[in-house]
Coordinates of C-alpha atoms in Angstrom, one line a residue:
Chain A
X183 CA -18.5 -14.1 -10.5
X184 CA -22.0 -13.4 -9.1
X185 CA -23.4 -15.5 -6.4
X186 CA -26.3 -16.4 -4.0
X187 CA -25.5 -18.8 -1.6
X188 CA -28.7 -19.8 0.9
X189 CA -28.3 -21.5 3.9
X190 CA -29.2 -25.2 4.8
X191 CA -32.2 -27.2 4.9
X192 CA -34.6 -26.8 7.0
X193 CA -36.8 -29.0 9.0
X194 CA -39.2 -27.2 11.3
X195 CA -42.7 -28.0 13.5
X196 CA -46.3 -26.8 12.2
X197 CA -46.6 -23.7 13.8
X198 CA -42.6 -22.5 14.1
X199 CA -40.7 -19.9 12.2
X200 CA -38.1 -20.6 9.9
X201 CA -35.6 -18.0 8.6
X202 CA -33.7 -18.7 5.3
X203 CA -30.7 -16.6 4.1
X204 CA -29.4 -15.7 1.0
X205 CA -25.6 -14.2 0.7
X206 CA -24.7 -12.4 -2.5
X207 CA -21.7 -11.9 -4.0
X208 CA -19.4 -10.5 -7.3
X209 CA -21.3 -7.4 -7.9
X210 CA -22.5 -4.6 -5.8
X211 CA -25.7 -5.3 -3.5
X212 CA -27.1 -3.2 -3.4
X213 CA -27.6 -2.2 -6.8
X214 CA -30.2 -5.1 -7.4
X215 CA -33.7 -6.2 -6.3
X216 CA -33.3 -9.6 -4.7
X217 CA -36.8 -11.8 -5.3
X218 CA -38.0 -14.6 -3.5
X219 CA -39.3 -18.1 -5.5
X220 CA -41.2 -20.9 -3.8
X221 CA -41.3 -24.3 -5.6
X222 CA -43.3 -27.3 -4.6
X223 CA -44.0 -30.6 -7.0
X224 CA -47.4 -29.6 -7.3
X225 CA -47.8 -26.1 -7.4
X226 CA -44.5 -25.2 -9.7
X227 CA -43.0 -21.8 -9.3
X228 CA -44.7 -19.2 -7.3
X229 CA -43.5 -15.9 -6.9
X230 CA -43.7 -14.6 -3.3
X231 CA -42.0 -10.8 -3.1
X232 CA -39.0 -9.3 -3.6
X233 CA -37.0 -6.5 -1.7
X234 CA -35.2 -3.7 -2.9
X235 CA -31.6 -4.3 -1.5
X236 CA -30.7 -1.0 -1.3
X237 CA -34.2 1.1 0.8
X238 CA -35.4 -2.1 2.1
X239 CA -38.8 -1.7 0.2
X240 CA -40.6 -4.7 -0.2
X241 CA -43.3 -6.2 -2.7
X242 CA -45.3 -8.7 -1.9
X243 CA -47.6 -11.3 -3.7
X244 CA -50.7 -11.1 -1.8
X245 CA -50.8 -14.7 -1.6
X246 CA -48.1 -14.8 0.9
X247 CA -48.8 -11.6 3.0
X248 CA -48.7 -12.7 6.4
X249 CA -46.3 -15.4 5.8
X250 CA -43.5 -14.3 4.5
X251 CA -41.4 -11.2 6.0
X252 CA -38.4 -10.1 3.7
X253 CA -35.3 -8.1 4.8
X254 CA -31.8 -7.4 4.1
X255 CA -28.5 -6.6 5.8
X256 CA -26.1 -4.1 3.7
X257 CA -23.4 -4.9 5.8
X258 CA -23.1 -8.4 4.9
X259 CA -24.9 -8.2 1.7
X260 CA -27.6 -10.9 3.0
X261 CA -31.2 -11.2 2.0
X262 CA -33.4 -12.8 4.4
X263 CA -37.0 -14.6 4.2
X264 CA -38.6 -15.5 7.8
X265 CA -41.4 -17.4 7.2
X266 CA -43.9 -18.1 10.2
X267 CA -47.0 -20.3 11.4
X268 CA -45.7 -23.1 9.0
X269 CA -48.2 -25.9 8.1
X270 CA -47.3 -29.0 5.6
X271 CA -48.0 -26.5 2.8
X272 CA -44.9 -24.5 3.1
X273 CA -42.9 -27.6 2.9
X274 CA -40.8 -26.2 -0.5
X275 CA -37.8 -25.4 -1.7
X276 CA -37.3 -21.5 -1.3
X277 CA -35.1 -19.8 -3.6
X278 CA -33.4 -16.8 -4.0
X279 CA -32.9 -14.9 -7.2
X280 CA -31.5 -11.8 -8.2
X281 CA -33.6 -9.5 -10.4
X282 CA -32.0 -7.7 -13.7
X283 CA -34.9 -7.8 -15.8
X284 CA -34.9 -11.3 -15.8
X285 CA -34.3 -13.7 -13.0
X286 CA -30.8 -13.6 -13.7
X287 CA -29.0 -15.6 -10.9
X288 CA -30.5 -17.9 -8.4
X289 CA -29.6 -19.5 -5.2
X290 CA -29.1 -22.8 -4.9
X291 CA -32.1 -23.4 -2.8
X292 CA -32.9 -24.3 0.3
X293 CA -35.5 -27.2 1.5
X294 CA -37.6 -26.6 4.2
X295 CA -39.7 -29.1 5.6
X296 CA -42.4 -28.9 8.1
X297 CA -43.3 -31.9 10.0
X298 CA -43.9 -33.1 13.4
Chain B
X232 CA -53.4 -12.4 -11.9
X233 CA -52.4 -13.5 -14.8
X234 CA -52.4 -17.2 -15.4
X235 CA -49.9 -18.6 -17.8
X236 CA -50.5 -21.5 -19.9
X237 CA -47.8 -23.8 -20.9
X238 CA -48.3 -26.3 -23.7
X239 CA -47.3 -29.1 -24.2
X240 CA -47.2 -30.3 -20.5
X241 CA -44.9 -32.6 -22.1
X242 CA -43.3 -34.1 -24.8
X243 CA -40.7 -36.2 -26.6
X244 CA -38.3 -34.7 -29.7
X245 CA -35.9 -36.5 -31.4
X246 CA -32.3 -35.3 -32.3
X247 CA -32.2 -32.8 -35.0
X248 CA -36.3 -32.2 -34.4
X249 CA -37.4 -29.0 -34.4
X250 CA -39.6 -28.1 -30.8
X251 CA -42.1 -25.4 -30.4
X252 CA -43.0 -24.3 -26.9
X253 CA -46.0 -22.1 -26.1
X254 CA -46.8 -20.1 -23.1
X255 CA -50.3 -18.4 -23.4
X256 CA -51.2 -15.1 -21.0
X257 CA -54.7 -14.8 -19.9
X258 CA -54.1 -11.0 -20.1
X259 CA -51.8 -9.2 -22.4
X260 CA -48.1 -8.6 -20.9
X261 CA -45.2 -7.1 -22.6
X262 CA -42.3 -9.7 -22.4
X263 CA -42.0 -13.0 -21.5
X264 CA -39.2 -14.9 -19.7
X265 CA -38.6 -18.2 -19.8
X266 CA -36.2 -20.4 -17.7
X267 CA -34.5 -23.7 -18.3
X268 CA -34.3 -26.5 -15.1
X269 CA -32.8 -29.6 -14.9
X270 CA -33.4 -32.2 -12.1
X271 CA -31.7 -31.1 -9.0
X272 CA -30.8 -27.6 -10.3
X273 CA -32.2 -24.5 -9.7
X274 CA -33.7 -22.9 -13.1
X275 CA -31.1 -20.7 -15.2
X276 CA -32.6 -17.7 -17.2
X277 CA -33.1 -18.7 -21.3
X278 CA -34.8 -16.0 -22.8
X279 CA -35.7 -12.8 -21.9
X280 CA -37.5 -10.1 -22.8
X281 CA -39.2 -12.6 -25.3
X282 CA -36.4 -13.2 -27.4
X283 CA -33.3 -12.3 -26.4
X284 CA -31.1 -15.5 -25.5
X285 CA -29.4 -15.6 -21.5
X286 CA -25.6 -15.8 -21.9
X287 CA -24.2 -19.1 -22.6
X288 CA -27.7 -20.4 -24.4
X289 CA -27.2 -22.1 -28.0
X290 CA -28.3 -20.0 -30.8
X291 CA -30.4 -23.0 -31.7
X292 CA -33.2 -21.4 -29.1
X293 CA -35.0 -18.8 -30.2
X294 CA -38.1 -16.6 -28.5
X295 CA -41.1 -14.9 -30.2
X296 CA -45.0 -13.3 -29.3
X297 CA -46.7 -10.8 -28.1
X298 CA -49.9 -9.9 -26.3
X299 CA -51.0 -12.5 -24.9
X300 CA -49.1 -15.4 -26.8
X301 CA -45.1 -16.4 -26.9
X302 CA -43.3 -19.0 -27.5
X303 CA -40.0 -20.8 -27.2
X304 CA -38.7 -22.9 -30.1
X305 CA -35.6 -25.2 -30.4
X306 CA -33.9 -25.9 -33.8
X307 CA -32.7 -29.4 -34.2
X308 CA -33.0 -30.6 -30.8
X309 CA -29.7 -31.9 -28.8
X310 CA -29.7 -34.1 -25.9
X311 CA -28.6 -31.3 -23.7
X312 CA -31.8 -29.5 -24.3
X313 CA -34.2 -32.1 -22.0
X314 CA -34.9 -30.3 -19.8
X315 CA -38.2 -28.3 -18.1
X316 CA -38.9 -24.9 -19.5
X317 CA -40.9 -22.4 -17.3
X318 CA -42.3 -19.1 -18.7
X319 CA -42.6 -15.9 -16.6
X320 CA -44.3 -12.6 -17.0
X321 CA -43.4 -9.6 -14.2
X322 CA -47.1 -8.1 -14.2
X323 CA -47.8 -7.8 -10.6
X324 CA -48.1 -10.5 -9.0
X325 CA -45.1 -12.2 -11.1
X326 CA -46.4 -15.5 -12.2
X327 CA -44.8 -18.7 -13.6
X328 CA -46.1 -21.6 -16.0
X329 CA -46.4 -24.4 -15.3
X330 CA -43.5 -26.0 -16.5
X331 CA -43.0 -28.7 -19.9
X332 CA -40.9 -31.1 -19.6
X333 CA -39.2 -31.8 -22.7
X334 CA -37.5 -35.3 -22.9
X335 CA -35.2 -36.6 -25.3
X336 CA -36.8 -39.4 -27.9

């Protein structure tokens, strides 16, 4: 059965880096787009990007140019969102979703949290 | 970008009620998707492609619009279906409503 599993919470210093993983599984990896969903109490869903799994191409919502940097590794079938010079407003959850039209399977997601 | 519009923001149905969802596009797209999320879940997929229902959703949902208008409707409400509903267009940049939370009366 398909799968995204995304690693664990985060909790990360105004200014750091953070990078979040998402490992797919059950179907081939590269044969689907892998998008990247940010979603805070007040601001709902936001779409940030999402990567083509197989050329590496990415597509990014201007909004979050600069902040978020998507890549994959084949070999382990593993999408990847770094997201740098945090600030309270990236405090999230970040999810993961696999595009097939539709967002048709997502990650569990992953809280990150940016305090000092 | 185009902004999507969800009303209600929220609202109460009773069993067996019938629920109308709308999602309004301030520029035309050609589908809408909408998503279903519980508290502490990520969302699942409903409908997509306007109408067409995700595996495992009750033929009870059901999908319509075009242009600039869609909407989701529920016939005869079930306690499973509280829940909030998102709606989601892929015109670049992707953009979500806002979410309405449907609770159960």
């Amino acid at each position: 059965q398909v799968q995204l599993q995304q690693s664990g919470a985060e909790l990360a210093k105004p200014g750091s880096s953070v990078k979040i993983s998402c490992k797919a599984s059950g179907y081939t990896f590269t044969s689907y787009y892998i998008s990247w969903i940010k979603q805070t109490t007040g601001q709902g869903l936001e779409y940030i990007g999402y990567i083509n799994t197989g050329s590496g191409g990415t597509n990014y919502n201007e909004k979050f140019k600069g902040k978020a940097t998507l890549t994959v590794d084949k070999s382990s079938s593993t999408a990847f969102m770094q997201l740098s010079s945090l600030t309270p407003d990236d405090s999230a959850v970040y999810y993961c979703a696999r595009i097939r039209g539709t967002l048709d399977y997502w990650g569990q997601g992953v809280m990150v949290t940016v305090s000092s | 970008e185009i902004v999507l519009t969800q009303s209600p923001t929220t609202m109460t149905a009773s069993p067996g009620e019938k629920v109308t969802i709308t999602c309004r596009a301030s520029s035309s797209v050609s589908y809408m998707h909408w998503y279903q999320q519980k508290p502490g879940a990520s969302p699942k997929p409903w409908i997509y492609e306007t109408s067409k229902l995700a595996s495992g959703v009750p033929d009870r949902f059901s999908g319509s619009g075009s242009g600039t208008s869609y909407s989701l409707t529920i016939n005869n409400m079930e306690a499973e279906d509280a829940a909030t509903y998102y709606c989601q267009q892929w015109n670049y940049p992707s953009t979500f409503g806002a979410g309405t939370k449907l609770e159960l009366k």
